Amino acid sequence: LSSIRPSVSIAGGEPSLYPGLTFILNTLKRIKARKPILDTNGTGLFNKDLIHSINQSSLEHINISRRHYNQEINQELMNLVP
C-alpha cells in the first residue's frame, strides 16, 4: 500500500477502545499513509497510553463527535454518568 499512499479514516464502533489501535497507528505511520484521520466519540481518550500513541502517530485530524448537544444527556448516552 505504501506505493499508492492511501488516505485512511479510522472509524466505526469506537476505535479509541479497540486494543489494536496503536498497531494500526504505527502501521499507518510506517507506510506513510496520506492524511490519516481518527473518528471517535472520545471515550478512549482518557487512556494515557493511547494519548501517547496518538502523539507519536502520523494522524493529521481527530474528529470527536458527541451524541447529544446537551452535556447531561450526552454523558448519559455515553455512560459517563456515575
Backbone as XML, in Angstrom:
<?xml version="1.0"?>
<chain id="A" units="angstrom">
  <residue number="1" name="LEU">
    <atom name="N" x="0.800" y="-1.208" z="0.000"/>
    <atom name="CA" x="0.000" y="0.000" z="0.000"/>
    <atom name="C" x="0.839" y="1.268" z="0.000"/>
  </residue>
  <residue number="2" name="SER">
    <atom name="N" x="2.068" y="1.199" z="0.464"/>
    <atom name="CA" x="2.856" y="2.423" z="0.574"/>
    <atom name="C" x="3.103" y="3.071" z="-0.783"/>
  </residue>
  <residue number="3" name="SER">
    <atom name="N" x="3.074" y="2.318" z="-1.863"/>
    <atom name="CA" x="3.311" y="2.907" z="-3.175"/>
    <atom name="C" x="2.153" y="3.772" z="-3.645"/>
  </residue>
  <residue number="4" name="ILE">
    <atom name="N" x="0.944" y="3.542" z="-3.121"/>
    <atom name="CA" x="-0.191" y="4.367" z="-3.536"/>
    <atom name="C" x="-0.566" y="5.422" z="-2.498"/>
  </residue>
  <residue number="5" name="ARG">
    <atom name="N" x="0.062" y="5.420" z="-1.334"/>
    <atom name="CA" x="-0.175" y="6.380" z="-0.253"/>
    <atom name="C" x="-1.663" y="6.615" z="-0.019"/>
  </residue>
  <residue number="6" name="PRO">
    <atom name="N" x="-2.368" y="5.612" z="0.495"/>
    <atom name="CA" x="-3.809" y="5.750" z="0.689"/>
    <atom name="C" x="-4.158" y="6.776" z="1.757"/>
  </residue>
  <residue number="7" name="SER">
    <atom name="N" x="-5.311" y="7.397" z="1.591"/>
    <atom name="CA" x="-5.891" y="8.245" z="2.613"/>
    <atom name="C" x="-6.749" y="7.332" z="3.481"/>
  </residue>
  <residue number="8" name="VAL">
    <atom name="N" x="-6.584" y="7.394" z="4.801"/>
    <atom name="CA" x="-7.232" y="6.430" z="5.685"/>
    <atom name="C" x="-8.004" y="7.151" z="6.784"/>
  </residue>
  <residue number="9" name="SER">
    <atom name="N" x="-9.249" y="6.727" z="6.978"/>
    <atom name="CA" x="-10.059" y="7.211" z="8.087"/>
    <atom name="C" x="-10.375" y="6.018" z="8.988"/>
  </residue>
  <residue number="10" name="ILE">
    <atom name="N" x="-10.017" y="6.117" z="10.258"/>
    <atom name="CA" x="-10.283" y="5.052" z="11.217"/>
    <atom name="C" x="-11.589" y="5.398" z="11.911"/>
  </residue>
  <residue number="11" name="ALA">
    <atom name="N" x="-12.613" y="4.579" z="11.676"/>
    <atom name="CA" x="-13.940" y="4.868" z="12.208"/>
    <atom name="C" x="-14.685" y="3.564" z="12.454"/>
  </residue>
  <residue number="12" name="GLY">
    <atom name="N" x="-15.875" y="3.679" z="12.996"/>
    <atom name="CA" x="-16.732" y="2.509" z="13.181"/>
    <atom name="C" x="-16.630" y="1.952" z="14.577"/>
  </residue>
  <residue number="13" name="GLY">
    <atom name="N" x="-17.776" y="1.639" z="15.163"/>
    <atom name="CA" x="-17.745" y="1.216" z="16.558"/>
    <atom name="C" x="-17.165" y="2.361" z="17.349"/>
  </residue>
  <residue number="14" name="GLU">
    <atom name="N" x="-16.214" y="2.107" z="18.164"/>
    <atom name="CA" x="-15.440" y="3.171" z="18.817"/>
    <atom name="C" x="-13.977" y="2.781" z="18.758"/>
  </residue>
  <residue number="15" name="PRO">
    <atom name="N" x="-13.245" y="3.303" z="17.748"/>
    <atom name="CA" x="-11.860" y="2.894" z="17.546"/>
    <atom name="C" x="-10.934" y="3.186" z="18.724"/>
  </residue>
  <residue number="16" name="SER">
    <atom name="N" x="-11.256" y="4.203" z="19.539"/>
    <atom name="CA" x="-10.360" y="4.508" z="20.660"/>
    <atom name="C" x="-10.421" y="3.437" z="21.750"/>
  </residue>
  <residue number="17" name="LEU">
    <atom name="N" x="-11.396" y="2.531" z="21.684"/>
    <atom name="CA" x="-11.490" y="1.427" z="22.637"/>
    <atom name="C" x="-10.912" y="0.128" z="22.074"/>
  </residue>
  <residue number="18" name="TYR">
    <atom name="N" x="-10.537" y="0.127" z="20.795"/>
    <atom name="CA" x="-10.014" y="-1.066" z="20.149"/>
    <atom name="C" x="-8.574" y="-1.316" z="20.599"/>
  </residue>
  <residue number="19" name="PRO">
    <atom name="N" x="-8.278" y="-2.495" z="21.155"/>
    <atom name="CA" x="-6.927" y="-2.755" z="21.666"/>
    <atom name="C" x="-5.837" y="-2.718" z="20.596"/>
  </residue>
  <residue number="20" name="GLY">
    <atom name="N" x="-6.184" y="-2.898" z="19.336"/>
    <atom name="CA" x="-5.194" y="-2.898" z="18.264"/>
    <atom name="C" x="-4.981" y="-1.541" z="17.617"/>
  </residue>
  <residue number="21" name="LEU">
    <atom name="N" x="-5.547" y="-0.477" z="18.195"/>
    <atom name="CA" x="-5.434" y="0.848" z="17.565"/>
    <atom name="C" x="-3.986" y="1.325" z="17.480"/>
  </residue>
  <residue number="22" name="THR">
    <atom name="N" x="-3.191" y="1.085" z="18.510"/>
    <atom name="CA" x="-1.785" y="1.508" z="18.465"/>
    <atom name="C" x="-1.060" y="0.840" z="17.308"/>
  </residue>
  <residue number="23" name="PHE">
    <atom name="N" x="-1.314" y="-0.435" z="17.090"/>
    <atom name="CA" x="-0.703" y="-1.148" z="15.958"/>
    <atom name="C" x="-1.128" y="-0.504" z="14.639"/>
  </residue>
  <residue number="24" name="ILE">
    <atom name="N" x="-2.402" y="-0.178" z="14.514"/>
    <atom name="CA" x="-2.901" y="0.464" z="13.288"/>
    <atom name="C" x="-2.232" y="1.817" z="13.088"/>
  </residue>
  <residue number="25" name="LEU">
    <atom name="N" x="-2.141" y="2.611" z="14.151"/>
    <atom name="CA" x="-1.498" y="3.929" z="14.043"/>
    <atom name="C" x="-0.035" y="3.794" z="13.630"/>
  </residue>
  <residue number="26" name="ASN">
    <atom name="N" x="0.667" y="2.832" z="14.224"/>
    <atom name="CA" x="2.080" y="2.599" z="13.865"/>
    <atom name="C" x="2.213" y="2.155" z="12.409"/>
  </residue>
  <residue number="27" name="THR">
    <atom name="N" x="1.286" y="1.304" z="11.960"/>
    <atom name="CA" x="1.318" y="0.829" z="10.571"/>
    <atom name="C" x="1.088" y="1.975" z="9.607"/>
  </residue>
  <residue number="28" name="LEU">
    <atom name="N" x="0.108" y="2.831" z="9.912"/>
    <atom name="CA" x="-0.172" y="3.978" z="9.032"/>
    <atom name="C" x="1.033" y="4.906" z="8.945"/>
  </residue>
  <residue number="29" name="LYS">
    <atom name="N" x="1.730" y="5.073" z="10.047"/>
    <atom name="CA" x="2.937" y="5.912" z="10.033"/>
    <atom name="C" x="4.033" y="5.250" z="9.202"/>
  </residue>
  <residue number="30" name="ARG">
    <atom name="N" x="4.188" y="3.928" z="9.386"/>
    <atom name="CA" x="5.243" y="3.194" z="8.670"/>
    <atom name="C" x="5.035" y="3.224" z="7.161"/>
  </residue>
  <residue number="31" name="ILE">
    <atom name="N" x="3.768" y="3.072" z="6.707"/>
    <atom name="CA" x="3.514" y="3.060" z="5.262"/>
    <atom name="C" x="3.312" y="4.459" z="4.698"/>
  </residue>
  <residue number="32" name="LYS">
    <atom name="N" x="3.427" y="5.455" z="5.574"/>
    <atom name="CA" x="3.271" y="6.858" z="5.165"/>
    <atom name="C" x="1.913" y="7.109" z="4.508"/>
  </residue>
  <residue number="33" name="ALA">
    <atom name="N" x="0.863" y="6.624" z="5.194"/>
    <atom name="CA" x="-0.496" y="6.851" z="4.700"/>
    <atom name="C" x="-0.750" y="8.354" z="4.619"/>
  </residue>
  <residue number="34" name="ARG">
    <atom name="N" x="-1.446" y="8.751" z="3.592"/>
    <atom name="CA" x="-1.754" y="10.158" z="3.367"/>
    <atom name="C" x="-2.989" y="10.544" z="4.177"/>
  </residue>
  <residue number="35" name="LYS">
    <atom name="N" x="-2.884" y="11.612" z="4.937"/>
    <atom name="CA" x="-3.988" y="12.203" z="5.687"/>
    <atom name="C" x="-4.752" y="11.200" z="6.567"/>
  </residue>
  <residue number="36" name="PRO">
    <atom name="N" x="-4.075" y="10.511" z="7.491"/>
    <atom name="CA" x="-4.792" y="9.612" z="8.398"/>
    <atom name="C" x="-5.675" y="10.392" z="9.371"/>
  </residue>
  <residue number="37" name="ILE">
    <atom name="N" x="-6.888" y="9.890" z="9.569"/>
    <atom name="CA" x="-7.888" y="10.561" z="10.397"/>
    <atom name="C" x="-8.472" y="9.551" z="11.384"/>
  </residue>
  <residue number="38" name="LEU">
    <atom name="N" x="-8.729" y="9.985" z="12.611"/>
    <atom name="CA" x="-9.401" y="9.161" z="13.609"/>
    <atom name="C" x="-10.750" y="9.795" z="13.917"/>
  </residue>
  <residue number="39" name="ASP">
    <atom name="N" x="-11.834" y="9.043" z="13.714"/>
    <atom name="CA" x="-13.180" y="9.474" z="14.084"/>
    <atom name="C" x="-13.537" y="8.777" z="15.391"/>
  </residue>
  <residue number="40" name="THR">
    <atom name="N" x="-13.828" y="9.557" z="16.430"/>
    <atom name="CA" x="-14.057" y="8.982" z="17.750"/>
    <atom name="C" x="-15.100" y="9.791" z="18.508"/>
  </residue>
  <residue number="41" name="ASN">
    <atom name="N" x="-15.724" y="9.144" z="19.487"/>
    <atom name="CA" x="-16.591" y="9.906" z="20.392"/>
    <atom name="C" x="-15.795" y="10.319" z="21.625"/>
  </residue>
  <residue number="42" name="GLY">
    <atom name="N" x="-14.530" y="9.964" z="21.666"/>
    <atom name="CA" x="-13.632" y="10.398" z="22.727"/>
    <atom name="C" x="-13.587" y="9.503" z="23.951"/>
  </residue>
  <residue number="43" name="THR">
    <atom name="N" x="-14.383" y="8.452" z="23.974"/>
    <atom name="CA" x="-14.458" y="7.589" z="25.148"/>
    <atom name="C" x="-13.096" y="7.071" z="25.574"/>
  </residue>
  <residue number="44" name="GLY">
    <atom name="N" x="-12.294" y="6.613" z="24.649"/>
    <atom name="CA" x="-10.994" y="6.022" z="24.976"/>
    <atom name="C" x="-9.873" y="7.029" z="25.147"/>
  </residue>
  <residue number="45" name="LEU">
    <atom name="N" x="-10.167" y="8.304" z="24.973"/>
    <atom name="CA" x="-9.113" y="9.316" z="25.036"/>
    <atom name="C" x="-8.690" y="9.656" z="26.461"/>
  </residue>
  <residue number="46" name="PHE">
    <atom name="N" x="-9.233" y="8.944" z="27.441"/>
    <atom name="CA" x="-8.796" y="9.104" z="28.821"/>
    <atom name="C" x="-7.630" y="8.170" z="29.138"/>
  </residue>
  <residue number="47" name="ASN">
    <atom name="N" x="-7.274" y="7.323" z="28.174"/>
    <atom name="CA" x="-6.194" y="6.351" z="28.333"/>
    <atom name="C" x="-4.859" y="7.017" z="27.974"/>
  </residue>
  <residue number="48" name="LYS">
    <atom name="N" x="-3.969" y="7.141" z="28.961"/>
    <atom name="CA" x="-2.689" y="7.838" z="28.746"/>
    <atom name="C" x="-1.821" y="7.143" z="27.702"/>
  </residue>
  <residue number="49" name="ASP">
    <atom name="N" x="-1.860" y="5.804" z="27.655"/>
    <atom name="CA" x="-1.066" y="5.082" z="26.658"/>
    <atom name="C" x="-1.568" y="5.379" z="25.247"/>
  </residue>
  <residue number="50" name="LEU">
    <atom name="N" x="-2.886" y="5.456" z="25.088"/>
    <atom name="CA" x="-3.448" y="5.779" z="23.773"/>
    <atom name="C" x="-3.079" y="7.204" z="23.372"/>
  </residue>
  <residue number="51" name="ILE">
    <atom name="N" x="-3.169" y="8.133" z="24.307"/>
    <atom name="CA" x="-2.791" y="9.520" z="24.007"/>
    <atom name="C" x="-1.330" y="9.582" z="23.564"/>
  </residue>
  <residue number="52" name="HIS">
    <atom name="N" x="-0.462" y="8.827" z="24.224"/>
    <atom name="CA" x="0.946" y="8.776" z="23.815"/>
    <atom name="C" x="1.069" y="8.227" z="22.388"/>
  </residue>
  <residue number="53" name="SER">
    <atom name="N" x="0.331" y="7.159" z="22.089"/>
    <atom name="CA" x="0.367" y="6.577" z="20.735"/>
    <atom name="C" x="-0.118" y="7.578" z="19.699"/>
  </residue>
  <residue number="54" name="ILE">
    <atom name="N" x="-1.161" y="8.302" z="20.026"/>
    <atom name="CA" x="-1.686" y="9.313" z="19.098"/>
    <atom name="C" x="-0.647" y="10.411" z="18.881"/>
  </residue>
  <residue number="55" name="ASN">
    <atom name="N" x="-0.006" y="10.845" z="19.954"/>
    <atom name="CA" x="1.029" y="11.886" z="19.832"/>
    <atom name="C" x="2.205" y="11.440" z="18.984"/>
  </residue>
  <residue number="56" name="GLN">
    <atom name="N" x="2.525" y="10.144" z="19.019"/>
    <atom name="CA" x="3.645" y="9.603" z="18.253"/>
    <atom name="C" x="3.242" y="9.221" z="16.833"/>
  </residue>
  <residue number="57" name="SER">
    <atom name="N" x="1.945" y="9.249" z="16.540"/>
    <atom name="CA" x="1.450" y="8.790" z="15.242"/>
    <atom name="C" x="1.562" y="9.874" z="14.183"/>
  </residue>
  <residue number="58" name="SER">
    <atom name="N" x="1.094" y="9.538" z="12.994"/>
    <atom name="CA" x="1.078" y="10.499" z="11.897"/>
    <atom name="C" x="-0.326" y="11.041" z="11.663"/>
  </residue>
  <residue number="59" name="LEU">
    <atom name="N" x="-1.231" y="10.903" z="12.657"/>
    <atom name="CA" x="-2.592" y="11.416" z="12.487"/>
    <atom name="C" x="-2.558" y="12.906" z="12.174"/>
  </residue>
  <residue number="60" name="GLU">
    <atom name="N" x="-3.353" y="13.293" z="11.197"/>
    <atom name="CA" x="-3.455" y="14.707" z="10.852"/>
    <atom name="C" x="-4.729" y="15.329" z="11.404"/>
  </residue>
  <residue number="61" name="HIS">
    <atom name="N" x="-5.743" y="14.502" z="11.631"/>
    <atom name="CA" x="-7.017" y="15.005" z="12.150"/>
    <atom name="C" x="-7.601" y="14.002" z="13.126"/>
  </residue>
  <residue number="62" name="ILE">
    <atom name="N" x="-8.239" y="14.522" z="14.174"/>
    <atom name="CA" x="-9.066" y="13.705" z="15.060"/>
    <atom name="C" x="-10.427" y="14.374" z="15.103"/>
  </residue>
  <residue number="63" name="ASN">
    <atom name="N" x="-11.427" y="13.660" z="14.632"/>
    <atom name="CA" x="-12.797" y="14.162" z="14.674"/>
    <atom name="C" x="-13.476" y="13.571" z="15.895"/>
  </residue>
  <residue number="64" name="ILE">
    <atom name="N" x="-13.905" y="14.440" z="16.820"/>
    <atom name="CA" x="-14.573" y="13.982" z="18.028"/>
    <atom name="C" x="-16.038" y="14.387" z="17.940"/>
  </residue>
  <residue number="65" name="SER">
    <atom name="N" x="-16.907" y="13.384" z="18.053"/>
    <atom name="CA" x="-18.338" y="13.642" z="17.955"/>
    <atom name="C" x="-19.005" y="13.506" z="19.318"/>
  </residue>
  <residue number="66" name="ARG">
    <atom name="N" x="-20.150" y="14.109" z="19.422"/>
    <atom name="CA" x="-20.984" y="13.989" z="20.615"/>
    <atom name="C" x="-22.282" y="13.319" z="20.208"/>
  </residue>
  <residue number="67" name="ARG">
    <atom name="N" x="-22.917" y="12.670" z="21.144"/>
    <atom name="CA" x="-24.197" y="12.034" z="20.843"/>
    <atom name="C" x="-25.366" y="12.990" z="21.041"/>
  </residue>
  <residue number="68" name="HIS">
    <atom name="N" x="-25.170" y="14.033" z="21.825"/>
    <atom name="CA" x="-26.239" y="14.997" z="22.060"/>
    <atom name="C" x="-25.621" y="16.335" z="22.417"/>
  </residue>
  <residue number="69" name="TYR">
    <atom name="N" x="-26.269" y="17.431" z="22.033"/>
    <atom name="CA" x="-25.719" y="18.753" z="22.310"/>
    <atom name="C" x="-25.788" y="19.115" z="23.795"/>
  </residue>
  <residue number="70" name="ASN">
    <atom name="N" x="-26.741" y="18.529" z="24.521"/>
    <atom name="CA" x="-26.884" y="18.781" z="25.950"/>
    <atom name="C" x="-25.872" y="17.927" z="26.716"/>
  </residue>
  <residue number="71" name="GLN">
    <atom name="N" x="-25.057" y="18.575" z="27.552"/>
    <atom name="CA" x="-23.971" y="17.882" z="28.257"/>
    <atom name="C" x="-24.484" y="16.723" z="29.109"/>
  </residue>
  <residue number="72" name="GLU">
    <atom name="N" x="-25.541" y="16.928" z="29.869"/>
    <atom name="CA" x="-26.058" y="15.868" z="30.745"/>
    <atom name="C" x="-26.573" y="14.676" z="29.936"/>
  </residue>
  <residue number="73" name="ILE">
    <atom name="N" x="-27.308" y="14.951" z="28.872"/>
    <atom name="CA" x="-27.833" y="13.872" z="28.028"/>
    <atom name="C" x="-26.686" y="13.158" z="27.325"/>
  </residue>
  <residue number="74" name="ASN">
    <atom name="N" x="-25.700" y="13.922" z="26.853"/>
    <atom name="CA" x="-24.539" y="13.311" z="26.200"/>
    <atom name="C" x="-23.823" y="12.362" z="27.158"/>
  </residue>
  <residue number="75" name="GLN">
    <atom name="N" x="-23.602" y="12.794" z="28.399"/>
    <atom name="CA" x="-22.933" y="11.939" z="29.381"/>
    <atom name="C" x="-23.738" y="10.677" z="29.658"/>
  </residue>
  <residue number="76" name="GLU">
    <atom name="N" x="-25.059" y="10.829" z="29.739"/>
    <atom name="CA" x="-25.904" y="9.668" z="29.985"/>
    <atom name="C" x="-25.855" y="8.685" z="28.813"/>
  </residue>
  <residue number="77" name="LEU">
    <atom name="N" x="-25.922" y="9.204" z="27.587"/>
    <atom name="CA" x="-25.883" y="8.339" z="26.410"/>
    <atom name="C" x="-24.548" y="7.615" z="26.266"/>
  </residue>
  <residue number="78" name="MET">
    <atom name="N" x="-23.486" y="8.256" z="26.716"/>
    <atom name="CA" x="-22.160" y="7.640" z="26.609"/>
    <atom name="C" x="-21.780" y="6.873" z="27.868"/>
  </residue>
  <residue number="79" name="ASN">
    <atom name="N" x="-22.723" y="6.720" z="28.782"/>
    <atom name="CA" x="-22.485" y="6.012" z="30.050"/>
    <atom name="C" x="-21.352" y="6.624" z="30.857"/>
  </residue>
  <residue number="80" name="LEU">
    <atom name="N" x="-21.276" y="7.947" z="30.857"/>
    <atom name="CA" x="-20.239" y="8.649" z="31.615"/>
    <atom name="C" x="-20.752" y="9.149" z="32.954"/>
  </residue>
  <residue number="81" name="VAL">
    <atom name="N" x="-22.051" y="8.982" z="33.206"/>
    <atom name="CA" x="-22.646" y="9.426" z="34.467"/>
    <atom name="C" x="-22.532" y="8.294" z="35.479"/>
  </residue>
  <residue number="82" name="PRO">
    <atom name="N" x="-21.917" y="8.580" z="36.643"/>
    <atom name="CA" x="-21.765" y="7.516" z="37.654"/>
    <atom name="C" x="-23.090" y="7.025" z="38.202"/>
  </residue>
</chain>
